[in-house]
XYZ file of N, CA and C in Angstrom:
840
model
N 0.719 -1.254 -0.203
C -0.274 0.207 -0.151
C 0.802 1.352 -0.255
N 0.204 2.333 -0.674
C 1.061 3.068 -0.842
C 1.626 4.334 0.691
N 2.732 4.292 0.832
C 2.513 5.292 2.119
C 1.891 6.496 2.725
N 1.307 7.218 1.756
C 0.664 8.161 1.719
C -1.164 8.094 1.618
N -1.137 7.017 1.315
C -2.389 6.695 1.619
C -2.864 5.478 3.049
N -1.338 5.049 3.260
C -1.685 4.306 4.401
C -1.422 5.278 6.371
N -0.678 6.685 5.755
C -0.811 7.599 7.122
C -2.498 7.931 6.664
N -2.813 8.226 5.651
C -4.188 8.817 5.631
C -5.194 8.298 6.495
N -5.105 6.775 5.978
C -6.201 5.822 6.530
C -5.804 5.932 8.062
N -4.770 5.910 8.680
C -4.472 5.944 10.146
C -5.248 7.242 10.699
N -4.378 8.185 10.139
C -4.706 9.885 10.344
C -6.522 9.624 10.702
N -6.996 9.082 9.809
C -8.840 9.256 9.448
C -9.176 8.642 10.810
N -8.479 7.034 11.224
C -8.749 6.672 12.073
C -9.014 7.528 13.683
N -7.825 7.808 13.739
C -7.651 8.547 14.426
C -8.254 9.394 15.011
N -8.772 10.270 14.207
C -9.787 11.287 14.145
C -11.336 10.523 14.114
N -11.542 9.616 13.767
C -12.503 9.153 14.130
C -12.889 8.696 15.513
N -12.159 8.173 16.075
C -12.011 7.355 17.459
C -11.737 8.864 18.373
N -11.586 10.214 17.992
C -11.393 11.649 18.921
C -12.255 11.736 18.800
N -12.546 11.914 17.809
C -14.630 12.809 17.455
C -15.777 11.751 18.455
N -15.736 10.388 18.205
C -16.502 9.857 19.027
C -16.252 9.531 19.861
N -15.125 9.988 21.261
C -14.857 9.576 22.423
C -14.964 11.140 23.122
N -14.784 12.417 21.834
C -15.251 13.779 22.718
C -15.940 14.105 22.662
N -17.471 13.877 21.743
C -18.474 14.402 21.281
C -19.821 13.777 22.266
N -20.218 15.177 22.631
C -21.408 15.252 23.935
C -22.858 14.568 22.863
N -22.822 14.700 21.427
C -23.999 15.215 20.756
C -23.667 13.416 19.729
N -25.007 12.780 20.316
C -25.635 11.936 18.990
C -25.344 11.764 17.124
N -24.819 12.926 17.009
C -24.917 12.707 14.963
C -23.191 12.701 15.573
N -22.621 14.050 16.503
C -20.808 13.768 15.963
C -20.644 12.047 15.992
N -20.668 11.741 17.668
C -20.874 10.133 17.975
C -20.909 9.224 16.563
N -21.862 9.686 15.724
C -22.756 8.339 14.801
C -21.389 9.339 13.757
N -20.994 10.129 13.394
C -20.224 10.773 12.523
C -18.840 9.416 12.552
N -17.941 10.267 14.068
C -16.749 9.914 14.295
C -17.351 8.148 13.675
N -18.009 7.488 14.320
C -18.412 6.011 13.818
C -17.813 5.960 12.660
N -18.690 6.238 11.591
C -18.798 6.083 10.340
C -17.637 6.174 9.331
N -16.689 7.031 10.312
C -15.102 8.129 10.101
C -13.796 6.539 10.318
N -14.460 6.394 11.179
C -13.378 4.413 11.898
C -13.920 3.528 11.323
N -15.216 3.339 10.597
C -15.192 2.066 10.126
C -14.902 2.375 8.642
N -14.835 3.435 7.682
C -14.385 3.772 6.300
C -12.923 3.601 6.511
N -11.714 3.779 7.231
C -10.737 3.734 7.032
C -10.225 3.057 7.758
N -10.814 2.077 8.322
C -10.276 0.855 8.127
C -10.165 -0.247 7.120
N -11.584 -0.050 6.619
C -11.633 -1.186 5.467
C -10.333 -1.140 4.235
N -9.871 -0.160 4.097
C -8.733 -0.182 3.175
C -7.787 -1.163 3.728
N -7.450 -0.592 4.627
C -6.388 -1.666 5.671
C -6.790 -3.152 6.066
N -7.778 -3.363 6.362
C -8.385 -5.169 6.034
C -7.619 -5.218 4.481
N -8.498 -4.622 3.614
C -8.479 -5.275 2.363
C -6.961 -5.296 1.575
N -6.203 -4.747 2.184
C -5.119 -4.023 1.964
C -3.973 -5.457 0.945
N -4.302 -6.090 1.834
C -3.793 -7.602 0.747
C -4.316 -8.026 -0.913
N -5.826 -7.675 -0.999
C -6.277 -8.092 -2.467
C -6.423 -9.308 -1.996
N -6.582 -10.407 -0.967
C -6.658 -11.618 -1.134
C -8.318 -11.749 -1.174
N -8.700 -12.790 -1.853
C -10.162 -12.732 -1.651
C -10.884 -12.986 -0.305
N -10.153 -13.912 0.607
C -10.568 -13.898 2.210
C -10.861 -12.369 2.512
N -9.457 -11.600 2.490
C -9.638 -10.341 2.907
C -10.675 -9.531 2.104
N -10.848 -9.610 1.157
C -12.198 -9.106 0.572
C -13.252 -9.103 1.359
N -13.584 -10.603 1.495
C -14.891 -10.873 1.940
C -14.699 -10.576 3.465
N -13.421 -10.482 4.103
C -13.535 -9.774 5.525
C -14.064 -8.360 5.805
N -13.994 -7.513 4.676
C -14.217 -6.566 4.865
C -15.397 -5.882 4.298
N -16.086 -6.832 3.745
C -17.433 -6.804 3.250
C -18.164 -7.290 4.254
N -18.382 -8.067 5.475
C -18.883 -8.464 6.424
C -18.375 -7.272 7.336
N -17.164 -7.100 7.619
C -17.131 -5.749 8.614
C -17.855 -4.806 8.360
N -17.772 -4.254 6.893
C -18.498 -3.143 6.242
C -20.106 -2.814 6.390
N -20.228 -4.153 6.567
C -21.903 -4.483 6.658
C -22.829 -4.628 7.803
N -21.738 -5.089 8.785
C -22.686 -5.330 9.976
C -22.506 -3.661 10.722
N -20.548 -3.526 10.666
C -20.741 -1.770 11.465
C -21.717 -0.931 11.136
N -21.940 -1.055 9.588
C -23.174 -0.045 8.663
C -24.581 0.049 9.579
N -24.575 -1.674 9.952
C -26.197 -1.664 10.277
C -25.873 -1.162 11.936
N -25.086 -1.499 12.587
C -24.721 -0.711 13.979
C -25.075 0.156 14.356
N -24.416 0.852 12.988
C -24.235 2.745 12.934
C -25.343 2.995 12.557
N -26.378 2.170 11.922
C -28.080 2.726 11.334
C -28.871 2.391 12.511
N -28.604 1.556 13.243
C -29.103 1.653 14.937
C -29.189 2.313 15.964
N -27.596 2.965 16.156
C -27.452 3.614 16.972
C -28.196 5.521 16.325
N -28.146 5.196 15.506
C -28.559 6.940 14.602
C -30.063 6.384 15.003
N -30.834 5.475 14.335
C -32.075 4.946 15.053
C -32.645 5.104 16.351
N -31.573 4.695 17.045
C -32.006 4.698 18.640
C -32.117 6.249 19.446
N -30.649 6.988 18.435
C -31.018 8.454 19.227
C -32.254 9.455 18.057
N -32.562 9.127 17.074
C -33.428 9.603 16.665
C -34.761 9.551 17.580
N -34.809 8.204 17.690
C -36.125 7.698 18.793
C -36.212 8.617 19.929
N -34.905 8.567 20.411
C -34.910 9.241 21.749
C -34.564 10.443 21.646
N -34.795 11.453 20.895
C -34.972 12.912 20.835
C -36.035 13.139 20.161
N -37.281 11.961 19.491
C -38.247 12.297 19.319
C -39.339 12.496 20.332
N -38.830 11.777 21.481
C -39.466 11.708 22.815
C -39.500 12.511 23.640
N -37.907 12.985 23.460
C -37.364 13.758 24.483
C -37.008 14.621 24.585
N -36.907 15.428 23.170
C -36.261 16.409 22.544
C -34.766 16.735 22.928
N -34.212 15.834 23.240
C -32.559 15.468 23.495
C -32.031 14.605 23.081
N -30.864 15.539 22.272
C -29.605 14.919 21.984
C -28.365 14.278 22.380
N -28.622 14.907 23.670
C -27.581 14.552 24.160
C -27.218 13.339 24.702
N -25.606 12.230 24.518
C -25.963 11.482 24.779
C -25.719 10.775 26.058
N -25.617 11.623 27.317
C -25.815 11.144 28.702
C -27.382 11.392 29.024
N -28.182 11.457 28.040
C -29.987 12.233 28.194
C -30.844 10.630 27.503
N -30.265 9.553 27.757
C -30.812 8.660 26.453
C -31.613 8.163 27.784
N -33.117 8.386 27.983
C -33.943 7.681 29.024
C -34.897 7.144 28.111
N -35.938 6.874 26.738
C -36.504 6.287 26.069
C -36.429 4.498 26.218
N -36.987 3.973 27.036
C -36.979 2.458 27.173
C -36.702 1.760 25.817
N -37.055 1.725 24.788
C -37.432 1.344 23.454
C -35.502 1.811 22.839
N -35.709 3.188 23.081
C -34.265 3.816 22.576
C -33.109 3.246 23.085
N -32.987 2.503 24.563
C -32.000 1.986 25.540
C -31.689 0.506 24.780
N -33.247 -0.111 25.102
C -33.043 -1.708 24.095
C -32.059 -1.949 22.732
N -32.664 -1.003 21.792
C -32.123 -0.754 20.548
C -30.454 -0.269 20.424
N -30.188 0.845 20.990
C -28.483 0.997 21.720
C -27.922 0.074 22.087
N -28.606 -0.587 23.191
C -27.161 -1.837 24.296
C -27.314 -3.101 23.307
N -28.576 -3.237 21.916
C -28.078 -4.094 21.196
C -27.445 -3.699 19.640
N -27.482 -2.406 19.553
C -26.480 -1.683 18.618
C -24.763 -1.486 18.838
N -24.249 -1.457 20.224
C -23.211 -1.550 20.437
C -22.633 -2.783 20.775
N -23.828 -3.694 21.428
C -23.280 -5.057 21.190
C -22.788 -5.392 20.037
N -23.803 -4.623 19.022
C -23.139 -5.539 17.296
C -21.859 -4.961 16.821
N -21.815 -3.662 17.325
C -20.634 -2.929 16.818
C -18.899 -3.453 17.940
N -19.442 -3.813 18.964
C -18.377 -4.529 19.726
C -18.235 -6.078 19.357
N -18.570 -6.932 18.600
C -19.139 -8.133 18.623
C -19.549 -9.304 19.755
N -20.094 -8.310 20.574
C -20.687 -9.266 21.619
C -21.862 -10.748 21.350
N -21.863 -11.872 22.254
C -22.642 -12.457 21.917
C -24.351 -11.494 22.438
N -25.368 -12.132 20.840
C -24.821 -12.734 19.994
C -24.768 -12.269 18.486
N -24.275 -11.544 18.555
C -23.949 -10.253 17.134
C -22.107 -10.638 16.878
N -21.678 -12.104 17.147
C -20.356 -12.205 17.470
C -19.928 -12.529 16.266
N -21.057 -12.749 15.767
C -20.603 -14.243 14.331
C -19.586 -13.510 12.780
N -19.553 -12.330 13.269
C -18.402 -11.213 12.254
C -16.988 -11.465 13.091
N -16.835 -11.256 13.535
C -15.124 -11.007 14.223
C -14.510 -11.946 14.051
N -14.878 -13.226 14.356
C -13.474 -13.972 14.121
C -13.337 -14.160 12.837
N -14.283 -14.249 11.776
C -14.051 -14.337 10.410
C -13.095 -12.758 9.893
N -13.916 -12.113 10.357
C -12.667 -10.435 9.982
C -11.405 -10.803 10.614
N -11.614 -10.803 11.537
C -9.890 -11.173 12.424
C -9.069 -11.724 11.609
N -9.659 -13.611 11.356
C -9.043 -14.099 9.868
C -8.523 -13.382 9.036
N -9.433 -12.858 8.577
C -9.266 -12.231 6.813
C -8.345 -11.242 6.643
N -8.219 -10.502 8.340
C -7.163 -9.253 8.164
C -5.478 -9.613 8.360
N -4.737 -8.695 8.123
C -3.535 -8.783 8.553
C -3.386 -8.300 9.946
N -1.999 -9.080 10.853
C -1.933 -9.435 11.901
C -2.032 -7.808 12.966
N -1.589 -6.953 12.043
C -1.575 -5.402 12.554
C -2.797 -4.520 12.372
N -3.770 -4.759 11.047
C -4.773 -4.827 11.146
C -5.637 -5.039 12.244
N -5.464 -6.407 12.549
C -6.508 -6.955 13.511
C -6.016 -6.249 14.801
N -4.479 -5.762 15.465
C -4.621 -5.509 16.380
C -5.205 -3.953 16.455
N -5.406 -3.074 15.335
C -6.118 -2.100 15.589
C -7.793 -2.215 15.502
N -7.920 -3.649 14.921
C -9.740 -4.164 14.788
C -9.267 -4.445 16.646
N -9.053 -4.981 17.643
C -9.190 -6.120 18.391
C -8.939 -4.578 19.592
N -8.598 -2.937 19.576
C -8.103 -2.020 20.330
C -8.421 -1.267 19.797
N -7.801 -0.509 19.093
C -8.647 0.963 18.685
C -9.813 1.218 18.687
N -10.373 0.091 17.302
C -11.825 -0.161 17.116
C -12.743 -0.098 17.824
N -12.179 -0.780 19.393
C -12.810 -0.800 20.296
C -13.454 0.201 21.489
N -12.645 1.048 21.086
C -12.574 2.270 22.084
C -13.680 2.875 21.860
N -14.301 3.138 20.815
C -15.953 4.414 20.598
C -16.528 3.872 21.300
N -17.030 1.757 20.810
C -18.445 1.942 21.784
C -18.178 1.638 22.536
N -16.847 1.009 23.421
C -17.169 1.227 24.780
C -16.955 2.517 25.303
N -16.798 3.483 24.911
C -16.919 4.894 25.610
C -18.369 5.261 25.347
N -18.951 5.068 24.803
C -20.776 5.130 24.523
C -20.995 4.232 25.480
N -20.503 2.814 26.017
C -21.693 2.206 26.852
C -21.138 2.850 28.206
N -19.826 3.636 28.691
C -19.016 4.125 29.437
C -20.162 5.140 29.736
N -20.463 5.988 28.840
C -21.423 7.575 28.793
C -22.797 7.338 29.184
N -23.122 6.255 28.715
C -24.594 5.214 28.740
C -25.053 4.794 29.633
N -24.117 4.052 30.825
C -24.144 3.025 31.719
C -25.680 2.914 32.215
N -26.058 3.887 32.321
C -27.272 4.351 33.770
C -28.693 4.540 32.902
N -28.061 4.071 31.163
C -29.709 4.196 30.396
C -29.509 2.526 29.756
N -28.725 2.092 29.665
C -28.264 0.471 29.260
C -29.767 -0.476 29.734
N -29.927 -1.213 29.065
C -31.096 -2.249 29.441
C -30.448 -3.442 30.532
N -30.297 -3.421 31.923
C -29.416 -4.130 32.442
C -29.348 -5.647 32.039
N -30.970 -5.848 32.407
C -31.099 -7.385 32.070
C -30.166 -8.145 30.641
N -30.741 -7.104 29.912
C -30.172 -8.111 28.396
C -28.451 -7.257 27.945
N -27.900 -6.676 28.812
C -26.447 -6.706 28.703
C -25.887 -7.915 29.789
N -26.826 -7.965 31.313
C -26.311 -9.078 31.994
C -25.944 -10.551 30.995
N -27.139 -10.781 29.919
C -27.347 -11.719 29.880
C -26.727 -12.618 28.322
N -26.434 -11.249 27.709
C -25.065 -11.134 26.203
C -23.540 -11.009 26.986
N -23.536 -10.442 28.073
C -22.168 -10.471 28.942
C -21.870 -12.235 28.963
N -22.785 -12.560 29.694
C -22.897 -13.961 30.162
C -22.304 -15.116 29.215
N -23.391 -14.824 28.258
C -23.110 -15.588 27.076
C -21.887 -15.110 26.413
N -21.206 -14.201 26.467
C -19.742 -14.067 25.565
C -18.610 -14.460 26.012
N -18.473 -14.136 27.741
C -17.575 -14.690 28.494
C -17.883 -16.375 28.152
N -18.855 -17.383 28.222
C -19.097 -18.675 28.187
C -18.559 -18.735 26.329
N -19.400 -18.832 25.834
C -19.615 -18.710 24.055
C -18.060 -18.432 23.686
N -17.021 -17.603 24.324
C -15.481 -17.546 23.919
C -14.701 -18.350 24.460
N -14.963 -18.484 26.142
C -13.994 -19.516 26.259
C -14.152 -20.714 25.817
N -15.527 -21.469 25.399
C -15.584 -22.533 24.386
C -14.814 -22.930 23.126
N -15.289 -21.279 22.316
C -15.266 -21.947 20.706
C -13.586 -21.536 20.875
N -12.627 -20.926 21.255
C -11.817 -21.176 21.523
C -10.813 -22.763 21.500
N -11.347 -23.291 22.356
C -10.578 -24.245 22.367
C -10.191 -25.011 21.010
N -11.136 -24.972 20.108
C -11.513 -25.989 19.218
C -10.553 -25.184 17.959
N -10.078 -24.364 18.147
C -9.749 -23.630 16.563
C -7.764 -23.463 16.525
N -7.140 -23.723 15.484
C -5.785 -24.246 15.207
C -5.196 -22.332 14.852
N -6.133 -21.619 14.036
C -5.174 -20.530 13.619
C -5.578 -19.544 15.076
N -4.568 -18.780 15.114
C -3.820 -17.811 16.289
C -5.164 -16.524 16.226
N -5.147 -15.727 15.013
C -6.303 -15.124 15.053
C -7.483 -15.205 15.444
N -8.303 -16.772 15.338
C -9.334 -16.768 15.410
C -9.181 -16.921 17.400
N -8.313 -17.500 17.791
C -8.625 -17.954 18.894
C -8.118 -16.524 19.818
N -7.808 -15.095 19.062
C -7.276 -14.161 19.791
C -9.217 -13.442 19.598
N -9.510 -13.945 18.252
C -10.888 -13.267 18.331
C -11.810 -13.724 19.781
N -12.076 -14.532 19.510
C -12.901 -15.440 20.562
C -12.415 -14.819 22.666
N -10.917 -14.404 22.514
C -10.419 -13.808 23.887
C -10.839 -12.675 23.606
N -11.130 -12.138 23.069
C -11.662 -10.143 22.655
C -12.984 -10.541 23.184
N -13.821 -11.866 22.715
C -15.174 -11.805 22.716
C -15.708 -12.243 24.342
N -14.907 -13.046 24.854
C -15.047 -13.652 26.347
C -14.532 -12.223 27.168
N -13.287 -11.657 26.907
C -13.224 -10.318 27.818
C -14.222 -8.960 27.774
N -14.726 -8.846 26.300
C -16.508 -7.983 26.307
C -17.318 -8.481 27.681
N -17.359 -10.133 27.463
C -18.292 -10.393 28.332
C -17.890 -10.262 29.534
N -17.000 -9.915 29.924
C -16.192 -9.686 31.132
C -16.162 -8.093 31.939
N -16.274 -6.814 30.862
C -16.601 -5.809 30.959
C -17.998 -5.023 30.416
N -18.878 -6.338 29.875
C -20.020 -5.526 29.888
C -20.505 -6.029 31.151
N -20.571 -6.911 31.948
C -21.248 -7.793 33.288
C -20.999 -6.433 34.033
N -19.784 -6.054 34.293
C -19.869 -5.364 35.388
C -20.336 -3.102 35.452
N -20.191 -3.291 33.736
C -20.914 -1.687 33.197
C -21.434 -1.190 33.906
N -22.710 -1.995 34.425
C -23.919 -1.145 35.242
C -23.512 -1.484 36.515
N -22.234 -2.024 37.017
C -22.272 -1.407 39.173
C -21.032 -0.435 38.798
N -20.221 -1.203 38.188
C -19.179 -0.319 38.261
C -18.096 0.010 36.958
N -18.623 1.357 36.605
C -18.284 1.802 35.407
C -16.545 1.421 35.098
N -15.748 2.247 36.613
C -14.197 2.581 36.107
C -13.693 0.935 35.812
N -14.130 -0.043 36.616
C -14.051 -1.553 36.444
C -13.694 -1.777 35.034
N -14.767 -1.370 33.951
C -14.497 -1.511 32.479
C -13.467 -0.734 32.231
N -13.487 0.143 32.525
C -12.508 0.175 31.723
C -10.855 0.111 31.800
N -10.776 -0.480 33.246
C -9.472 -1.008 33.766
C -9.251 -2.301 32.956
N -10.759 -3.066 32.777
C -10.321 -4.215 32.186
C -9.882 -4.003 30.666
N -10.507 -2.813 30.204
C -10.127 -2.464 29.058
C -8.687 -2.333 28.407
N -8.412 -1.391 29.689
C -6.975 -0.900 29.707
C -5.529 -1.954 29.318
N -6.035 -2.902 30.635
C -5.244 -4.393 30.602
C -5.609 -5.191 29.730
N -6.358 -4.998 28.729
C -6.567 -5.872 27.720
C -5.990 -5.370 26.527
N -5.793 -4.001 26.217
C -5.146 -3.477 25.504
C -3.783 -4.019 25.377
N -3.604 -3.779 26.656
C -1.808 -3.861 26.647
C -1.358 -5.036 26.278
N -2.057 -6.522 26.985
C -1.702 -7.506 26.909
C -2.127 -7.656 25.298
N -3.296 -7.730 24.916
C -3.562 -8.134 23.336
C -2.568 -7.273 22.272
N -2.281 -6.014 22.406
C -0.872 -5.660 21.590
C 0.262 -5.885 21.718
N 0.588 -6.756 23.305
C 1.731 -7.177 23.513
C 1.668 -8.716 22.459
N 0.255 -9.654 22.410
C 0.768 -10.803 21.615
C 0.549 -10.359 19.867
N 0.151 -9.142 19.817
C -0.505 -9.188 18.328
C 0.704 -8.625 17.475
N 1.538 -8.001 17.978
C 2.625 -7.458 17.875
C 4.397 -8.409 18.185
N 4.649 -9.194 18.865
C 5.721 -10.773 19.104
C 4.880 -11.564 17.965
N 3.238 -12.046 17.404
C 3.048 -12.715 16.360
C 3.637 -12.117 15.145
N 3.254 -10.634 14.847
C 4.179 -10.228 13.763
C 5.538 -10.349 13.759
N 5.904 -9.795 15.189
C 7.738 -10.291 14.532
C 8.186 -11.223 13.999
N 7.522 -12.282 14.574
C 8.156 -14.184 14.256
C 7.177 -14.401 13.604
N 6.357 -13.638 12.575
C 5.611 -13.967 11.076
C 4.311 -15.439 11.661
N 4.289 -15.415 12.654
C 2.973 -16.598 12.985
C 1.917 -16.960 12.622
N 0.988 -17.532 11.914
C -0.622 -17.226 12.047
C -0.862 -18.741 12.396
N -0.466 -19.739 12.649
C -0.891 -21.317 12.939
C -0.151 -21.617 14.191
N -1.263 -22.467 15.534
C -0.774 -22.863 16.555
C 0.756 -23.884 15.824
N 0.536 -24.683 14.824
C 1.715 -24.843 14.664
C 3.018 -24.563 14.229
N 2.629 -23.431 13.903
C 4.189 -22.528 13.731
C 4.177 -21.849 14.948
N 3.501 -21.855 15.821
C 4.015 -21.577 16.697
C 4.578 -21.890 17.612
N 4.575 -23.478 17.513
C 5.250 -24.680 18.767
C 7.091 -24.843 18.183
N 7.289 -24.556 16.485
C 8.091 -24.299 16.330
C 9.088 -23.067 16.279
N 8.481 -21.707 16.645
C 9.374 -20.508 16.683
C 10.318 -20.460 17.698
N 10.295 -21.310 19.219
C 10.993 -21.056 20.122
C 12.411 -21.527 19.793
N 12.891 -21.886 19.016
C 14.153 -22.551 18.595
C 15.028 -21.310 18.112
N 13.832 -20.341 17.414
C 14.346 -19.294 16.634
C 14.872 -17.809 17.537
N 13.963 -18.152 18.092
C 13.530 -16.568 19.273
C 12.987 -17.196 20.199
N 13.612 -17.647 21.462
C 13.288 -18.188 22.459
C 13.033 -17.242 23.418
N 13.822 -15.883 23.624
C 13.528 -14.957 24.449
C 12.412 -14.350 24.467
N 11.887 -14.219 23.422
C 10.354 -13.347 22.553
C 9.331 -14.585 22.886
N 9.547 -15.574 23.048
C 8.957 -16.693 22.915
C 8.149 -16.979 24.384
N 9.283 -16.258 25.269
C 8.865 -16.774 26.430
C 8.485 -15.333 26.737
N 8.118 -14.479 26.199
C 7.527 -13.335 26.994
C 5.914 -13.379 26.092
N 6.214 -14.060 25.045
C 4.498 -14.549 24.281
C 3.808 -15.263 25.366
N 4.922 -16.519 26.152
C 3.627 -17.420 26.575
C 3.288 -16.815 27.984
N 3.865 -15.928 28.632
C 3.453 -15.123 29.548
C 2.565 -14.168 29.177
N 2.776 -13.317 28.234
C 1.512 -11.896 27.619
C 0.078 -13.488 27.419
N 0.339 -14.323 26.922
C -0.686 -15.737 26.775
C -1.476 -15.859 28.244
N -1.185 -16.665 29.196
C -0.714 -16.986 30.396
C -1.654 -15.699 31.195
N -1.131 -14.537 30.616
C -1.337 -12.987 31.297
C -3.249 -12.725 31.090
N -3.311 -12.963 29.690
C -4.481 -12.607 29.016
C -5.545 -13.701 29.205
N -5.008 -14.998 29.561
C -5.753 -15.794 30.058
C -6.575 -15.588 31.545
N -5.667 -15.065 32.386
C -6.279 -14.482 33.701
C -5.764 -15.236 34.871
N -4.410 -15.684 34.546
C -3.977 -16.388 35.998
C -3.169 -16.168 37.175
N -3.311 -16.294 37.932
C -3.523 -15.708 39.435
C -2.308 -14.357 39.624
N -0.789 -14.948 39.100
C -0.133 -14.403 39.467
C -0.054 -13.233 38.611
N -0.193 -13.291 37.143
C 0.307 -12.103 36.172
C -1.021 -11.217 36.278
N -0.810 -10.289 35.805
C -1.707 -8.763 35.253
C -3.284 -8.776 34.881
N -3.348 -10.150 34.099
C -4.877 -10.294 33.589
C -5.572 -10.678 34.569
N -5.285 -11.432 35.775
C -6.021 -12.055 36.613
C -6.496 -10.546 37.939
N -6.053 -9.449 37.997
C -6.246 -8.056 38.447
C -7.645 -7.899 38.255
N -8.006 -7.501 36.947
C -9.487 -7.056 36.461
C -10.534 -8.210 36.787
N -10.286 -9.718 36.603
C -11.619 -10.317 36.838
C -11.657 -10.512 38.508
N -10.698 -10.693 39.218
C -10.587 -10.311 40.278
C -11.642 -9.606 41.066
N -11.171 -8.361 40.726
C -11.489 -7.382 40.760
C -13.339 -7.182 40.322
N -13.501 -7.996 39.342
C -15.056 -7.886 38.800
C -15.613 -8.611 39.490
N -14.991 -10.236 40.020
C -16.256 -11.220 40.184
C -15.939 -10.474 42.070
N -14.884 -9.893 42.946
C -15.585 -9.403 44.318
C -16.768 -7.872 44.064
N -16.519 -6.993 42.746
C -17.897 -6.181 42.730
C -19.026 -6.863 42.800
N -19.097 -7.868 41.778
C -20.376 -9.055 41.633
C -21.053 -9.506 42.843
N -19.745 -9.910 43.646
C -20.570 -10.985 45.010
C -20.826 -9.593 45.928
N -21.382 -8.775 45.536
C -21.800 -7.130 46.616
C -23.101 -7.082 46.337
N -23.589 -7.040 44.818
C -24.541 -6.630 43.968
C -26.121 -7.431 44.647
N -25.884 -8.558 45.247
C -26.961 -9.714 45.483
C -28.199 -9.982 44.068
N -27.793 -10.468 43.113
C -28.183 -10.585 41.878
C -28.870 -11.419 41.933
N -28.803 -12.763 42.573
C -29.643 -13.795 42.573
C -31.127 -13.600 43.425
N -31.926 -13.916 42.461
C -33.196 -13.723 42.968
C -33.224 -14.525 44.793
N -33.782 -13.598 45.357
C -34.676 -13.797 46.705
C -35.244 -15.110 46.755
N -34.736 -16.076 47.607
C -35.790 -17.486 47.642
C -36.647 -17.394 48.578
N -38.187 -17.828 48.053
C -39.254 -17.446 48.478
C -39.516 -18.820 49.745
């Protein structure tokens, strides 16, 4: 890809992300999401491989649908309340649609179908952007509207995401698909605590970005795409492979490592919420 073109796309990506996370009006937030979507598409399909083109098409269709739903929910809310402010989402139907739309943007269950396929068809560097930068604007929207979201729907989607992300990653041989299901599982952890302690969601997201970036950049350096090649790379770069092992264990949430901290705090917070129905 032409370096100037790549620079323009990356600048547009940062512009779209910044527009969404700093906006207070639904239209500017939606515009930022659209800029984001359009700027990542050429980076997904830059190899001109049929799988990459398929991934870009799937990504575009899903994100366009989710953006349209976000716009529809904000318009419905504005119709009933006269408010375009992001934090003033009060109409129940609008809140329900918004929860579904942002879940689709992020790739939470049951709207997860696109994410593993898109990540599998993308280069590793683009996969890193899809797993980290592209998730930041929707998570910011969740953070700003957490008091308005439908808690029952959000909790159900979160539990399903955590369970399905863990199960579906078990029988994969492609590293990018494993990381995609890991992302879905982590999103479940972030979403379930959102209604009770939003700051924990952000902590979980920041640590997830740190660990996932480490894994993606290491895989990109060693040019590993499958588990079979990952097994043999330790002979070439033993120190890098040791770092990758620690990063993967941290991503899994093994106790002494960093990835265990947010899970521990989330479980601790959830035990205080009395979420179980009262016994009769």
